Short mmCIF file of C-alpha atoms and ligand atoms in Angstrom, two decimals:
data_model
loop_
_atom_site.label_atom_id
_atom_site.label_comp_id
_atom_site.label_asym_id
_atom_site.label_seq_id
_atom_site.Cartn_x
_atom_site.Cartn_y
_atom_site.Cartn_z
CA MET A 1 82.05 -55.39 25.30
CA ILE A 2 82.43 -56.13 29.16
CA THR A 3 82.34 -54.04 31.83
CA LEU A 4 83.90 -54.36 35.52
CA ASN A 5 83.64 -52.21 38.35
CA VAL A 6 86.29 -51.07 40.73
CA ASP A 7 84.62 -50.66 43.97
CA LEU A 8 85.51 -48.12 46.64
CA GLY A 9 82.07 -47.05 47.53
CA ASP A 10 80.69 -43.96 45.77
CA ARG A 11 84.00 -43.37 44.20
CA SER A 12 83.89 -47.01 42.51
CA TYR A 13 83.93 -46.61 38.77
CA PRO A 14 82.82 -49.10 35.72
CA ILE A 15 85.72 -50.30 32.96
CA HIS A 16 84.00 -50.28 30.02
CA ILE A 17 86.57 -52.83 27.79
CA GLY A 18 85.81 -53.83 24.07
CA SER A 19 85.38 -52.56 20.38
CA GLY A 20 83.93 -49.66 19.04
CA LEU A 21 83.96 -47.96 22.52
CA PHE A 22 86.20 -45.09 22.21
CA ALA A 23 83.80 -42.37 21.03
CA ASP A 24 80.29 -44.03 22.02
CA PRO A 25 78.25 -40.92 23.25
CA SER A 26 76.24 -43.04 25.77
CA LEU A 27 79.47 -44.65 27.10
CA LEU A 28 80.58 -40.54 27.53
CA ALA A 29 76.69 -39.24 28.72
CA PRO A 30 76.63 -40.27 32.45
CA HIS A 31 79.74 -39.19 33.47
CA ILE A 32 80.04 -35.58 31.66
CA ARG A 33 79.30 -33.41 34.10
CA GLY A 34 78.33 -29.96 34.08
CA THR A 35 78.43 -28.13 30.47
CA GLN A 36 81.53 -28.42 28.74
CA ALA A 37 84.13 -31.00 29.09
CA VAL A 38 88.25 -30.87 27.86
CA ILE A 39 90.11 -33.68 26.17
CA VAL A 40 93.45 -34.00 27.58
CA THR A 41 95.53 -35.65 24.48
CA ASN A 42 99.29 -35.39 22.41
CA GLU A 43 100.71 -34.60 18.65
CA THR A 44 100.46 -38.16 17.79
CA VAL A 45 97.49 -39.52 19.36
CA GLY A 46 95.13 -36.07 18.89
CA PRO A 47 95.23 -36.09 15.25
CA LEU A 48 94.25 -40.28 15.20
CA TYR A 49 91.27 -39.60 17.51
CA ALA A 50 90.58 -36.38 18.99
CA ALA A 51 88.12 -35.63 16.52
CA GLN A 52 85.72 -38.23 17.18
CA VAL A 53 85.50 -37.90 20.86
CA GLU A 54 85.22 -33.99 20.80
CA ALA A 55 81.70 -35.48 17.80
CA ALA A 56 81.00 -37.85 21.03
CA ILE A 57 80.90 -35.38 23.43
CA GLY A 58 79.57 -32.41 21.10
CA SER A 59 76.15 -34.57 20.41
CA LEU A 60 75.50 -34.61 23.94
CA GLY A 61 74.97 -30.52 23.45
CA LYS A 62 78.34 -30.36 25.73
CA LYS A 63 80.69 -27.30 24.86
CA VAL A 64 84.19 -29.16 23.98
CA SER A 65 87.73 -28.54 23.51
CA THR A 66 91.22 -30.02 23.06
CA VAL A 67 94.21 -29.33 24.70
CA THR A 68 97.50 -31.06 22.98
CA LEU A 69 100.32 -31.77 24.71
CA PRO A 70 103.64 -33.13 23.48
CA ASP A 71 104.72 -36.74 23.19
CA GLY A 72 107.00 -38.54 25.55
CA GLU A 73 107.62 -39.51 29.03
CA SER A 74 110.28 -36.51 28.92
CA PHE A 75 107.30 -34.32 28.73
CA LYS A 76 105.78 -35.28 31.87
CA HIS A 77 106.62 -32.86 34.12
CA TRP A 78 105.84 -29.32 35.30
CA GLU A 79 105.73 -27.32 32.65
CA THR A 80 103.32 -29.53 30.44
CA LEU A 81 100.65 -29.79 33.32
CA ASN A 82 101.14 -26.20 33.26
CA ARG A 83 99.85 -26.30 29.94
CA ILE A 84 96.87 -28.04 31.12
CA PHE A 85 95.59 -25.38 33.46
CA ASP A 86 96.41 -22.14 31.30
CA ALA A 87 93.94 -24.01 28.43
CA LEU A 88 91.64 -24.45 31.27
CA LEU A 89 91.36 -21.00 32.53
CA ARG A 90 91.51 -19.84 28.94
CA GLN A 91 88.48 -21.93 28.61
CA GLY A 92 86.29 -20.74 31.98
CA ALA A 93 86.59 -24.47 32.59
CA ASP A 94 84.88 -24.34 35.84
CA ARG A 95 84.57 -27.04 38.86
CA LYS A 96 81.87 -28.97 36.95
CA THR A 97 84.48 -29.76 33.79
CA THR A 98 84.80 -32.77 32.76
CA LEU A 99 88.26 -33.30 31.80
CA VAL A 100 88.96 -36.57 29.14
CA ALA A 101 92.38 -38.47 29.27
CA LEU A 102 92.50 -39.76 25.19
CA GLY A 103 96.20 -41.44 24.95
CA GLY A 104 98.59 -43.20 26.95
CA GLY A 105 99.99 -43.65 30.26
CA VAL A 106 101.77 -40.36 30.43
CA VAL A 107 98.48 -38.54 29.04
CA GLY A 108 96.78 -40.25 31.55
CA ASP A 109 98.58 -39.63 34.62
CA MET A 110 98.59 -36.09 33.80
CA THR A 111 95.39 -35.18 32.76
CA GLY A 112 94.29 -37.13 36.68
CA PHE A 113 97.17 -35.02 38.41
CA ALA A 114 95.44 -31.81 36.72
CA ALA A 115 92.56 -32.76 37.63
CA ALA A 116 93.00 -34.02 41.26
CA CYS A 117 94.35 -29.71 41.33
CA TYR A 118 92.21 -27.71 38.85
CA MET A 119 89.71 -25.97 41.41
CA ARG A 120 91.22 -28.50 44.02
CA GLY A 121 90.08 -30.77 42.03
CA VAL A 122 87.41 -31.88 38.90
CA PRO A 123 86.38 -35.15 36.98
CA PHE A 124 87.96 -36.81 34.75
CA ILE A 125 87.99 -39.54 32.23
CA GLN A 126 90.15 -41.73 31.04
CA ILE A 127 90.09 -43.31 27.76
CA PRO A 128 93.32 -45.35 26.86
CA THR A 129 94.76 -46.15 23.40
CA THR A 130 98.03 -47.95 24.95
CA LEU A 131 98.20 -51.51 25.92
CA LEU A 132 99.90 -50.48 28.95
CA SER A 133 97.34 -47.61 29.65
CA GLN A 134 94.39 -50.39 29.10
CA VAL A 135 96.11 -52.71 31.65
CA ASP A 136 97.21 -50.58 34.46
CA SER A 137 97.71 -46.71 34.29
CA SER A 138 93.93 -45.70 33.44
CA VAL A 139 92.81 -47.80 36.58
CA GLY A 140 93.42 -47.15 40.24
CA GLY A 141 93.90 -43.16 40.51
CA LYS A 142 97.47 -43.07 40.69
CA THR A 143 98.29 -39.77 39.34
CA GLY A 144 101.52 -37.36 38.50
CA ILE A 145 104.41 -36.12 36.76
CA ASN A 146 108.00 -36.93 37.05
CA HIS A 147 110.95 -35.33 39.17
CA PRO A 148 114.56 -35.11 37.28
CA LEU A 149 115.61 -37.03 40.97
CA GLY A 150 112.25 -39.54 40.56
CA LYS A 151 109.75 -41.07 39.27
CA ASN A 152 106.03 -40.38 39.46
CA MET A 153 107.56 -38.37 42.62
CA ILE A 154 104.49 -35.26 42.54
CA GLY A 155 101.27 -36.62 42.12
CA ALA A 156 97.67 -37.43 43.50
CA PHE A 157 95.56 -40.33 43.93
CA HIS A 158 92.31 -39.09 42.27
CA GLN A 159 90.21 -42.02 40.82
CA PRO A 160 88.10 -41.40 37.34
CA GLN A 161 84.94 -41.34 36.60
CA ALA A 162 85.17 -44.53 33.94
CA VAL A 163 87.73 -46.01 32.21
CA ILE A 164 86.92 -46.82 28.28
CA ALA A 165 89.57 -48.58 26.61
CA ASP A 166 88.84 -49.59 22.79
CA ILE A 167 90.46 -52.43 21.92
CA ASP A 168 90.54 -50.95 18.51
CA THR A 169 93.24 -48.16 19.45
CA LEU A 170 95.92 -50.61 19.64
CA LYS A 171 95.88 -51.32 16.05
CA THR A 172 97.82 -47.85 15.54
CA LEU A 173 100.28 -48.80 18.64
CA PRO A 174 103.74 -49.28 17.70
CA PRO A 175 105.13 -52.75 18.22
CA ARG A 176 107.35 -50.97 20.75
CA GLU A 177 105.18 -49.59 22.77
CA LEU A 178 102.85 -53.05 22.37
CA ALA A 179 105.67 -54.91 24.27
CA ALA A 180 106.06 -52.76 26.68
CA GLY A 181 102.36 -52.72 28.01
CA MET A 182 103.46 -56.69 27.65
CA ALA A 183 105.43 -55.95 30.89
CA GLU A 184 102.43 -54.97 33.50
CA VAL A 185 100.38 -58.22 31.30
CA ILE A 186 103.00 -60.34 32.67
CA LYS A 187 103.56 -58.67 35.87
CA HIS A 188 99.65 -59.48 36.60
CA GLY A 189 100.43 -62.79 36.20
CA ALA A 190 103.54 -63.24 38.45
CA ILE A 191 101.96 -60.87 41.46
CA ALA A 192 98.72 -62.44 41.23
CA ASP A 193 97.45 -65.28 39.04
CA ALA A 194 99.88 -68.12 38.29
CA ASP A 195 97.26 -69.71 35.59
CA TYR A 196 96.80 -66.21 33.93
CA PHE A 197 100.88 -65.70 33.79
CA ALA A 198 100.30 -69.44 32.18
CA TRP A 199 97.96 -68.48 29.73
CA ILE A 200 100.34 -65.54 28.68
CA GLU A 201 103.03 -67.74 27.89
CA GLU A 202 100.72 -69.75 25.72
CA ASN A 203 99.46 -67.46 23.49
CA ILE A 204 102.66 -64.87 23.83
CA GLY A 205 103.13 -65.62 19.99
CA ALA A 206 99.76 -64.14 18.93
CA LEU A 207 100.00 -61.42 22.06
CA ASN A 208 102.84 -60.02 20.24
CA ALA A 209 100.78 -60.17 16.71
CA CYS A 210 98.36 -58.03 18.60
CA ASP A 211 95.04 -60.40 17.84
CA PRO A 212 91.87 -58.54 19.47
CA GLU A 213 90.52 -62.03 21.08
CA LEU A 214 93.40 -62.62 23.04
CA MET A 215 94.15 -58.51 23.61
CA ALA A 216 90.44 -57.90 25.10
CA LEU A 217 90.96 -61.48 27.24
CA ALA A 218 93.97 -59.61 28.62
CA VAL A 219 93.06 -56.27 29.30
CA LYS A 220 89.67 -57.58 31.18
CA ARG A 221 92.35 -59.74 33.40
CA SER A 222 94.77 -57.49 33.88
CA CYS A 223 92.24 -54.84 34.94
CA GLU A 224 89.96 -57.50 37.09
CA ILE A 225 93.27 -58.14 39.28
CA LYS A 226 94.30 -54.61 39.21
CA ALA A 227 90.54 -53.38 40.48
CA ASN A 228 90.83 -55.79 42.78
CA VAL A 229 93.94 -54.53 44.61
CA VAL A 230 92.81 -51.08 44.35
CA ALA A 231 89.72 -51.74 45.78
CA GLN A 232 91.18 -53.40 49.18
CA ASP A 233 93.78 -50.89 49.47
CA GLU A 234 93.44 -47.66 47.12
CA ARG A 235 96.06 -45.62 49.29
CA GLU A 236 99.01 -48.19 49.42
CA GLN A 237 99.35 -48.71 53.30
CA GLY A 238 100.03 -52.79 51.92
CA LEU A 239 98.92 -54.90 48.94
CA ARG A 240 98.46 -52.09 46.51
CA ALA A 241 102.63 -52.30 46.40
CA THR A 242 102.28 -55.68 44.94
CA LEU A 243 101.76 -53.66 41.23
CA ASN A 244 104.95 -52.14 42.13
CA PHE A 245 106.51 -55.46 40.86
CA GLY A 246 110.22 -54.72 39.05
CA HIS A 247 109.80 -51.11 39.71
CA THR A 248 112.51 -50.59 42.19
CA PHE A 249 114.60 -51.51 39.91
CA GLY A 250 112.34 -50.14 36.85
CA HIS A 251 112.25 -46.67 38.36
CA ALA A 252 115.86 -45.96 38.62
CA ILE A 253 116.45 -47.00 34.93
CA GLU A 254 113.95 -44.65 33.49
CA ALA A 255 115.05 -42.28 36.13
CA GLY A 256 119.04 -43.08 35.57
CA MET A 257 119.11 -43.29 31.84
CA GLY A 258 116.49 -40.17 31.42
CA TYR A 259 112.98 -40.49 31.15
CA GLY A 260 111.90 -41.67 27.55
CA GLU A 261 115.65 -43.07 26.78
CA TRP A 262 114.18 -46.87 28.09
CA LEU A 263 110.08 -46.91 27.52
CA HIS A 264 108.28 -47.65 31.14
CA GLY A 265 107.19 -51.28 30.53
CA GLU A 266 111.01 -51.69 28.86
CA ALA A 267 111.94 -50.94 32.07
CA VAL A 268 109.67 -52.97 34.00
CA GLY A 269 110.06 -55.93 32.16
CA CYS A 270 114.08 -55.79 33.02
CA GLY A 271 113.19 -54.72 36.78
CA MET A 272 111.08 -57.74 36.95
CA VAL A 273 113.76 -59.74 35.76
CA MET A 274 116.36 -59.00 38.47
CA ALA A 275 113.39 -58.65 40.76
CA ALA A 276 112.70 -62.39 40.48
CA SER A 277 116.82 -62.85 40.55
CA LEU A 278 117.09 -61.45 44.00
CA SER A 279 114.02 -63.65 45.02
CA GLU A 280 115.77 -66.56 44.04
CA ARG A 281 119.10 -65.65 45.89
CA LEU A 282 117.10 -65.46 49.21
CA GLY A 283 115.60 -68.33 48.45
CA PHE A 284 112.08 -67.50 47.84
CA ILE A 285 111.85 -69.08 44.54
CA ASP A 286 113.56 -71.87 42.45
CA VAL A 287 115.79 -71.31 39.39
CA GLU A 288 113.05 -72.59 37.11
CA THR A 289 110.53 -70.17 38.25
CA ARG A 290 113.38 -67.37 37.65
CA ALA A 291 113.87 -68.66 34.41
CA ARG A 292 110.44 -69.09 33.33
CA LEU A 293 110.05 -64.65 34.33
CA ALA A 294 113.01 -64.21 32.52
CA ALA A 295 112.05 -66.23 29.16
CA LEU A 296 108.40 -64.58 29.28
CA VAL A 297 109.84 -61.38 29.43
CA ARG A 298 112.32 -62.10 26.07
CA ALA A 299 109.50 -63.84 24.31
CA ALA A 300 107.67 -60.58 25.09
CA GLN A 301 110.57 -58.88 23.56
CA LEU A 302 111.87 -56.99 26.07
CA PRO A 303 115.01 -56.20 27.00
CA VAL A 304 116.38 -58.41 30.34
CA VAL A 305 119.90 -57.05 30.50
CA ALA A 306 119.71 -53.67 32.39
CA PRO A 307 122.11 -51.12 31.58
CA ASP A 308 124.80 -50.24 33.58
CA LEU A 309 124.34 -47.05 35.47
CA GLY A 310 126.97 -48.21 38.18
CA GLU A 311 125.97 -49.84 41.54
CA ALA A 312 126.27 -46.78 43.12
CA ARG A 313 123.97 -44.57 41.24
CA TYR A 314 121.33 -47.71 40.88
CA ILE A 315 121.55 -47.33 45.03
CA GLU A 316 120.89 -43.57 45.04
CA LEU A 317 117.78 -43.51 42.60
CA MET A 318 116.60 -46.23 44.69
CA LYS A 319 116.19 -44.69 47.69
CA VAL A 320 114.27 -41.72 46.08
CA ASP A 321 111.65 -44.74 45.32
CA LYS A 322 108.31 -43.95 46.85
CA LYS A 323 108.24 -47.60 49.04
CA ALA A 324 111.57 -46.69 50.65
CA GLU A 325 111.14 -45.57 54.54
CA ALA A 326 114.37 -43.77 56.75
CA GLY A 327 116.45 -44.64 53.37
CA SER A 328 115.46 -48.07 53.24
CA ILE A 329 115.04 -49.70 50.38
CA LYS A 330 111.83 -52.19 49.22
CA PHE A 331 111.53 -54.30 47.11
CA ILE A 332 108.75 -56.64 45.76
CA LEU A 333 109.75 -60.37 45.50
CA LEU A 334 107.73 -63.14 44.55
CA ARG A 335 107.40 -65.97 46.96
CA LYS A 336 105.84 -68.18 44.30
CA LEU A 337 104.30 -67.67 40.44
CA GLY A 338 100.85 -65.88 41.60
CA GLU A 339 102.13 -64.62 44.89
CA ALA A 340 104.35 -61.66 46.17
CA PHE A 341 105.13 -59.59 49.18
CA VAL A 342 107.24 -56.38 49.99
CA THR A 343 110.24 -56.81 51.40
CA THR A 344 114.04 -55.04 52.21
CA VAL A 345 116.85 -57.45 51.89
CA PRO A 346 119.85 -57.40 52.82
CA ASP A 347 122.97 -55.18 50.70
CA ALA A 348 125.34 -58.21 49.91
CA ASP A 349 122.65 -59.85 48.22
CA LEU A 350 121.20 -56.79 46.26
CA HIS A 351 124.81 -56.01 45.47
CA ALA A 352 125.39 -59.50 43.93
CA THR A 353 121.99 -58.92 42.23
CA LEU A 354 123.21 -55.79 40.65
CA GLN A 355 126.49 -57.19 40.20
CA ARG A 356 124.57 -60.45 38.24
CA ALA A 357 122.19 -57.95 36.26
CA VAL A 358 125.07 -55.13 35.35
CA ILE A 359 128.12 -55.52 35.56
CA HIS A 360 128.44 -59.54 34.83
CA PRO A 361 125.05 -60.62 32.97
CA PRO A 362 125.02 -63.96 32.05
CA ALA A 363 125.50 -64.88 28.32
CA GLU A 364 122.49 -66.12 27.98
CA PRO A 365 120.66 -63.30 30.70
CA ASP A 366 118.92 -65.44 33.12
CA VAL A 367 117.10 -66.88 30.61
CA ALA A 368 118.27 -70.85 31.17
N1 NAD B 401 98.88 -44.29 36.79
C1 NAD B 401 99.16 -46.03 37.64
O1 NAD B 401 98.79 -46.27 37.85
C2 NAD B 401 99.97 -46.32 36.16
C3 NAD B 401 100.75 -47.40 35.86
C4 NAD B 401 101.05 -48.05 34.77
C5 NAD B 401 102.30 -47.39 33.98
N2 NAD B 401 101.72 -45.58 34.19
C6 NAD B 401 102.46 -44.42 33.57
O2 NAD B 401 102.74 -44.84 32.45
C7 NAD B 401 103.15 -44.15 31.48
C8 NAD B 401 103.70 -44.94 30.41
O3 NAD B 401 102.36 -45.34 29.66
P1 NAD B 401 102.40 -46.14 28.02
O4 NAD B 401 103.07 -46.77 28.08
O5 NAD B 401 100.84 -45.98 27.64
O6 NAD B 401 102.82 -44.32 27.30
P2 NAD B 401 103.11 -43.11 26.02
O7 NAD B 401 102.01 -42.41 27.05
O8 NAD B 401 103.85 -42.22 26.28
O9 NAD B 401 102.54 -43.73 25.06
C9 NAD B 401 102.93 -44.44 24.58
C10 NAD B 401 103.67 -44.20 22.80
O10 NAD B 401 102.44 -44.73 21.77
C11 NAD B 401 101.62 -43.19 21.21
N3 NAD B 401 100.26 -43.49 21.72
C12 NAD B 401 99.53 -43.76 22.67
N4 NAD B 401 98.29 -44.59 21.99
C13 NAD B 401 98.57 -44.49 20.89
C14 NAD B 401 98.06 -44.72 19.74
N5 NAD B 401 96.53 -45.84 20.06
N6 NAD B 401 98.02 -45.01 18.62
C15 NAD B 401 99.54 -44.67 18.28
N7 NAD B 401 100.37 -44.34 18.94
C16 NAD B 401 99.87 -44.40 20.24
C17 NAD B 401 101.40 -42.19 22.53
O11 NAD B 401 101.65 -40.78 21.62
C18 NAD B 401 103.64 -42.23 22.90
O12 NAD B 401 104.49 -42.24 21.74
C19 NAD B 401 104.84 -43.87 32.03
O13 NAD B 401 104.59 -42.40 32.53
C20 NAD B 401 104.01 -44.59 33.92
O14 NAD B 401 104.74 -44.19 34.71
C21 NAD B 401 101.17 -45.34 35.43
O1 LIG B 402 98.63 -48.65 40.77
C1 LIG B 402 99.66 -49.01 40.94
O2 LIG B 402 99.74 -49.11 42.46
C2 LIG B 402 101.22 -49.62 40.49
O3 LIG B 402 102.17 -49.54 41.41
C3 LIG B 402 101.24 -49.68 38.86
C4 LIG B 402 102.38 -49.35 38.16
O4 LIG B 402 102.17 -49.98 36.71
C5 LIG B 402 102.82 -47.94 37.97
O5 LIG B 402 103.59 -47.69 36.94
C6 LIG B 402 102.33 -47.01 38.98
O6 LIG B 402 102.53 -45.50 38.28
C7 LIG B 402 103.51 -46.90 39.70
O7 LIG B 402 103.56 -46.27 40.74
P1 LIG B 402 105.00 -45.20 41.91
O8 LIG B 402 103.70 -45.34 42.98
O9 LIG B 402 105.64 -46.44 42.50
O10 LIG B 402 104.83 -44.42 41.10
ZN1 ZN B 403 103.98 -49.58 35.95
#
């Protein structure tokens, strides 16, 4: 097992990464406050893993119950969140009750938000079971739900007590979901570590095949990168926005297509190709760098041609992005592989990028 630390003063917490961890009582014990814990999971993950987590918490002498949510991005909204509150109140959960998020990013974001709100804040633990949630969403304390008009628009910063990332859970993950997680892995290399990016390029075949040793390395390096950014800028006053590379376009795709039609990682993969194209158009990166990124996204079995929502709709959706200020859309661009920055862009360049990506995509999409 490897343990990293997210350094946030008295709210610092460990990220445990390894095999055979998700139901290890010794990892849960230090972080379960009070006399009871409530596991929040969904109808896919619950039957696979909840009984073992319940048994582990029970062995600590704590009362434990499980709330099972419907599965999918389309359920990341108020009504589902309310089901968590209903269950907590019915169970007599108090201020020391610890919530345990058992699942992917959707369960993690909603459980974290429920923990931020219930009685104005209770502790929670992240047990991420998708690649995406292990490399990204379980770390950093962004929690929330979607609104029909915009992605993750209602939420709170609320850090977990601990993250327990068990690589074994990836064995049951469908290939499409594994690919979606690779988008955020590629993102971490692209924005922060050119050597990591090159390592992903070299090992993409084995990563696609979910080789356990390589997966553990990818989870570790991605969590190091994310933890380092979060420690410097927890509430996204500057640097943290670089973690949004590909998300200005990506969130527009998710909301515009209807949540769940494109997976978050798929939308981010395509969004990174669009952001790289914009970076090239503005002269920050060369054609080879843009092509390397697009080729890697494609090699990770992710889409590189954007859906045609229409230019006006893309712009309308992107204006709802949380980075936008006074209606002005901000993008994360690449200065080179391993270095990203936040900026506004001229309308004409955005127009040309959307035309290229959506309206008239090249026959060999952006990989040549
Ligand atoms: N908070 C953050 O910093 C952050 C970062 C990135 C993404 N996100 C959010 O995370 C969400 C995407 O997360 P995701 O990709 O994990 O999607 P997800 O939570 O929908 O999980 C993907 C699918 O895999 C299933 N699943 C989960 N674990 C499994 C396992 N071990 N075996 C079999 N099936 C399993 C789920 O039931 C679901 O059907 C989006 O809502 C996105 O906005 C948040
Ligand atoms: O942690 C962050 O900061 C990120 O931007 C990570 C993203 O991968 C993630 O999708 C996040 O939820 C997006 O944040 P948002 O503030 O744009 O909703
Ligand atoms: Zn993301």
